[in-house]
Coordinates of C-alpha atoms and ligand atoms in Angstrom, one line a residue:
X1 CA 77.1 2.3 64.5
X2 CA 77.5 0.7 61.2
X3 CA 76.5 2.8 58.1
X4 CA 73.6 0.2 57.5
X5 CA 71.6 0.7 61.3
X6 CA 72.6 4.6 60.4
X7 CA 71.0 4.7 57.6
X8 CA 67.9 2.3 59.0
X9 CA 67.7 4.5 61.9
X10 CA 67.6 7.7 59.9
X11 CA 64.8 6.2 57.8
X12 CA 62.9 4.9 60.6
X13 CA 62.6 8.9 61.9
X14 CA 61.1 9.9 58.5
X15 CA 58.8 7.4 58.6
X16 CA 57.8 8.7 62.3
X17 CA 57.8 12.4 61.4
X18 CA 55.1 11.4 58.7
X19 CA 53.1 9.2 60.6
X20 CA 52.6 12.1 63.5
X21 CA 52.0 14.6 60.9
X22 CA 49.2 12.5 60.0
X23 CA 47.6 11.4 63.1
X24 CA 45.2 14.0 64.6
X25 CA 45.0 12.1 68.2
X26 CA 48.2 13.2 69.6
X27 CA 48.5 10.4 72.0
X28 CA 48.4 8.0 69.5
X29 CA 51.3 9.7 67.7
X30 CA 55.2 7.6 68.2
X31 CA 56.5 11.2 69.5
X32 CA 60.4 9.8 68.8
X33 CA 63.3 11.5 70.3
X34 CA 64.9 13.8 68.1
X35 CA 68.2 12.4 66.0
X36 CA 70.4 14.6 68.6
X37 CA 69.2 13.2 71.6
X38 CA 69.3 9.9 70.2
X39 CA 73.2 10.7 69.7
X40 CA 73.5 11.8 72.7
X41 CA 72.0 9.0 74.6
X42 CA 74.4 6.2 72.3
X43 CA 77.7 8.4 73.1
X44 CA 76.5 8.8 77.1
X45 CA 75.7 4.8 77.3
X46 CA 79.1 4.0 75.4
X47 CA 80.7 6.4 78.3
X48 CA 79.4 5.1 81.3
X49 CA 80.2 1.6 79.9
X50 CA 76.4 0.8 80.8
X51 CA 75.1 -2.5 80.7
X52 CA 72.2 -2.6 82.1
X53 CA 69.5 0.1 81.0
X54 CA 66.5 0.5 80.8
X55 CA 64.1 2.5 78.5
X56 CA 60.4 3.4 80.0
X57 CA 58.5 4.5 77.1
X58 CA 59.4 2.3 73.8
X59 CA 56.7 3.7 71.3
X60 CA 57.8 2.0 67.9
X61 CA 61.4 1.5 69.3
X62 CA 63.1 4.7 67.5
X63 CA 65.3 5.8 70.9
X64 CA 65.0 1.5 71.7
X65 CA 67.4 1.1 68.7
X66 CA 70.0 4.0 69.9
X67 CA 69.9 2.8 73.0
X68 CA 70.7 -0.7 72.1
X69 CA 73.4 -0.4 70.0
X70 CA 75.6 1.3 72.4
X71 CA 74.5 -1.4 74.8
X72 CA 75.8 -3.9 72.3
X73 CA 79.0 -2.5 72.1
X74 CA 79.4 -2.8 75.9
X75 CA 78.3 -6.2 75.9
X76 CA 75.2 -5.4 78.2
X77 CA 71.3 -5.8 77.5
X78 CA 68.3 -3.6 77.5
X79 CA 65.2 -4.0 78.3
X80 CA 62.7 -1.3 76.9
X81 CA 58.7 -0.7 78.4
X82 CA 55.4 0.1 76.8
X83 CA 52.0 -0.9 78.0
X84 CA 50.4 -0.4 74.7
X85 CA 50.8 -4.1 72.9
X86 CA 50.3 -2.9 69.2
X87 CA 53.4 -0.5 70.0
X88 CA 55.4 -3.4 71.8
X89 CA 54.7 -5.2 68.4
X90 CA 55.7 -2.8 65.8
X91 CA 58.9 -2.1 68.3
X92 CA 59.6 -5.6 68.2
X93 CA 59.7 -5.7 64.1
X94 CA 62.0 -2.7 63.9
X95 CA 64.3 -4.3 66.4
X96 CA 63.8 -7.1 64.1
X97 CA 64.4 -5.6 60.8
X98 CA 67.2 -3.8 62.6
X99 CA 68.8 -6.6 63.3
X100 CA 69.3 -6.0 67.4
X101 CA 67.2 -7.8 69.2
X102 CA 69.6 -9.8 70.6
X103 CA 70.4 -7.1 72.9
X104 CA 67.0 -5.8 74.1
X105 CA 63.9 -6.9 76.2
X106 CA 60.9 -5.9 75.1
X107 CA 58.2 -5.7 78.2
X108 CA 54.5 -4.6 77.5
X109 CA 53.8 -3.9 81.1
X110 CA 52.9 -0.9 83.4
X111 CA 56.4 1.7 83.4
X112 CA 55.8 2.5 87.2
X113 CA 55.0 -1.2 88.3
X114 CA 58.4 -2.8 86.6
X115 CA 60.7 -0.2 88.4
X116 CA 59.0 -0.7 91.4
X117 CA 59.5 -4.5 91.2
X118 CA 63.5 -4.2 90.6
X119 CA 66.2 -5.2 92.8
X120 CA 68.2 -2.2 94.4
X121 CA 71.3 -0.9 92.6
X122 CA 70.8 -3.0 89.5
X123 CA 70.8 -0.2 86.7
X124 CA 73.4 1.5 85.2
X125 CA 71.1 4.1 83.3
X126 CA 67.5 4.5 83.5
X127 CA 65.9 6.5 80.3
X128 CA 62.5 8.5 81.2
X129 CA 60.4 8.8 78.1
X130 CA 56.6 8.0 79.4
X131 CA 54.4 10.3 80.7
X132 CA 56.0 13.0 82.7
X133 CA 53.6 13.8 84.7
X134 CA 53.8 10.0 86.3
X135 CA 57.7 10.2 87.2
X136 CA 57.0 12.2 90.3
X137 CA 54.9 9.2 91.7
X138 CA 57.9 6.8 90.5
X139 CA 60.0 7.9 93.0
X140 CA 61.8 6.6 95.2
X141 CA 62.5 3.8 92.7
X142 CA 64.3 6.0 89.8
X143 CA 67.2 6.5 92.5
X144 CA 67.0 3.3 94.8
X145 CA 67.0 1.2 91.2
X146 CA 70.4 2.9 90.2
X147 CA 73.9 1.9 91.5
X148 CA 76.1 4.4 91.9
X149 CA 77.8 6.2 88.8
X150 CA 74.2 5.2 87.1
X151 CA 72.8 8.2 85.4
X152 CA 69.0 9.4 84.6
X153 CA 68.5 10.8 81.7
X154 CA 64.7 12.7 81.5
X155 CA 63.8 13.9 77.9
X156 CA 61.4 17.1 77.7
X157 CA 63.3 18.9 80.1
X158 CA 63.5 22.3 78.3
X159 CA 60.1 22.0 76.2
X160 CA 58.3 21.0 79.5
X161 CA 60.2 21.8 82.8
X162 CA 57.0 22.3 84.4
X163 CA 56.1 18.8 84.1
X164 CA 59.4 17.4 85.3
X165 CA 59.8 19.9 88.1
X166 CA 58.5 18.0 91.1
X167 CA 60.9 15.1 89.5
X168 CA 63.8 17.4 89.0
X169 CA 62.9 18.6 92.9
X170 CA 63.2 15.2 94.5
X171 CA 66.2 14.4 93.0
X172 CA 68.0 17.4 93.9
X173 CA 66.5 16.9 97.7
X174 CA 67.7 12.9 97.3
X175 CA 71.8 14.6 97.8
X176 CA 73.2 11.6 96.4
X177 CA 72.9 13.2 92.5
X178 CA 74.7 15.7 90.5
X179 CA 72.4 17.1 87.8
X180 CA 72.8 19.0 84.8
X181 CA 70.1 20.0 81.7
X182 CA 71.7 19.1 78.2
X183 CA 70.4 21.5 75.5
X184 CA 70.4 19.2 73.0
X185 CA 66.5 18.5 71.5
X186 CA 63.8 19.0 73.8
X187 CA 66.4 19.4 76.8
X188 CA 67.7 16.3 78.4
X189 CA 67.7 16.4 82.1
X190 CA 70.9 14.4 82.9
X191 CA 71.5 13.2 86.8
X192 CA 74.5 10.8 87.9
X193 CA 74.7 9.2 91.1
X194 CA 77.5 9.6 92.8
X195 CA 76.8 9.0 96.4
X196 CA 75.0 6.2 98.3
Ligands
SAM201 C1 57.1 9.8 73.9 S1 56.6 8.1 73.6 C2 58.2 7.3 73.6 C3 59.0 7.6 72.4 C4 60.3 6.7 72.3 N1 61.1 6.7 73.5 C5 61.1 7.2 71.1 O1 61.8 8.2 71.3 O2 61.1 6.5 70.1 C6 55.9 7.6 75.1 C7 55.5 6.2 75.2 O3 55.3 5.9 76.6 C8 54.3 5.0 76.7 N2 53.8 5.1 78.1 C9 53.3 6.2 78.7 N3 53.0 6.0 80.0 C10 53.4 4.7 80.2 C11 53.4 3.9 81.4 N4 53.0 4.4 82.6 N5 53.9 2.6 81.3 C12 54.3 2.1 80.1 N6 54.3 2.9 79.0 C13 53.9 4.1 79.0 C14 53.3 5.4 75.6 O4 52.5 4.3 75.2 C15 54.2 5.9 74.5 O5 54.4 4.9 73.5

């Protein structure tokens, strides 16, 4: 990451930590990963040599721009997904004023419907960040959408395993995943398909 993005990134979490402090209705809040996970996710993406991801749950693009930049380097593409429009706007401006939007897709469109709607095997890693308490229905898709040596990555997995239990259940019933919880943030919930 060049020391410009770093430092665009790093400003663009300020500005997110004061808007939420502000807003009252907490669904309207950005609710960005923290600056760990977001390290995490560029270093994991950069591993795996991913190049095709995708991001449900965009917000104002904060993990979008990690997420992208890793993608970059691997010469792949990103496409990120939030049904709420003004969100998919201000996304697209700070992928904009960024400077990497050549790398990402930005869909406003229903999280659940789009994975359901992929091709089989076409994702190298698949970044849960909606609502938790929809990934359960999601499934099968979340595996049958991954190619094998794709990883999942669920955030919230230590602040809110109860929400991602049922999820963390049917993945460990699939058999074709090993699975581990990364302490880092809110707990990441990391599961790489090795099988199938
Ligand atoms: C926690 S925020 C995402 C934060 C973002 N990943 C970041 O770290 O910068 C969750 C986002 O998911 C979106 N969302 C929730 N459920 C969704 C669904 N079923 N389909 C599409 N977007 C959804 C919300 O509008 C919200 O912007």
């Amino acid at each position: 990451m060049t020391p410009e993005l770093r430092s665009f990134i790093e400003d663009l979490y300020a500005k997110g930590r004061e808007f939420d402090q502000a807003e009252p209705d907490w669904s309207r809040r950005w609710r960005n990963i923290d600056p760990p996970v977001g390290e995490f996710l560029w270093i994991l993406i950069k591993a795996i040599k991913a190049k095709e991801v995708l991001e449900l749950g965009t917000s104002n693009g904060y993990s979008t721009i990690w997420l992208a930049d890793a993608v970059r380097d691997n010469q792949g593409k990103l496409v990120s997904v939030d049904f709420d429009r003004e969100l998919i706007n201000l996304a697209q401006s700070n992928l904009d004023a960024a400077g990497i939007s050549d790398v990402v897709e930005l869909r406003c469109c229903e999280a659940g419907s789009l994975l359901s709607d992929l091709p089989d095997m076409s994702i190298d890693a698949l970044f849960l960040d909606a609502e938790r308490s929809d990934y359960a229905g999601w499934w099968p898709h979340p595996e049958r959408v991954l190619r094998r040596g794709g990883v999942l990555i669920a955030d919230n997995m230590t602040s809110h395993p109860e929400e991602l239990a049922t999820l963390y259940e049917q993945i460990q019933s699939s058999g074709v995943f090993s699975t581990a919880v990364v302490p880092v943030g809110k707990g990441e919930l990391v599961a790489v398909r090795d099988l199938g």
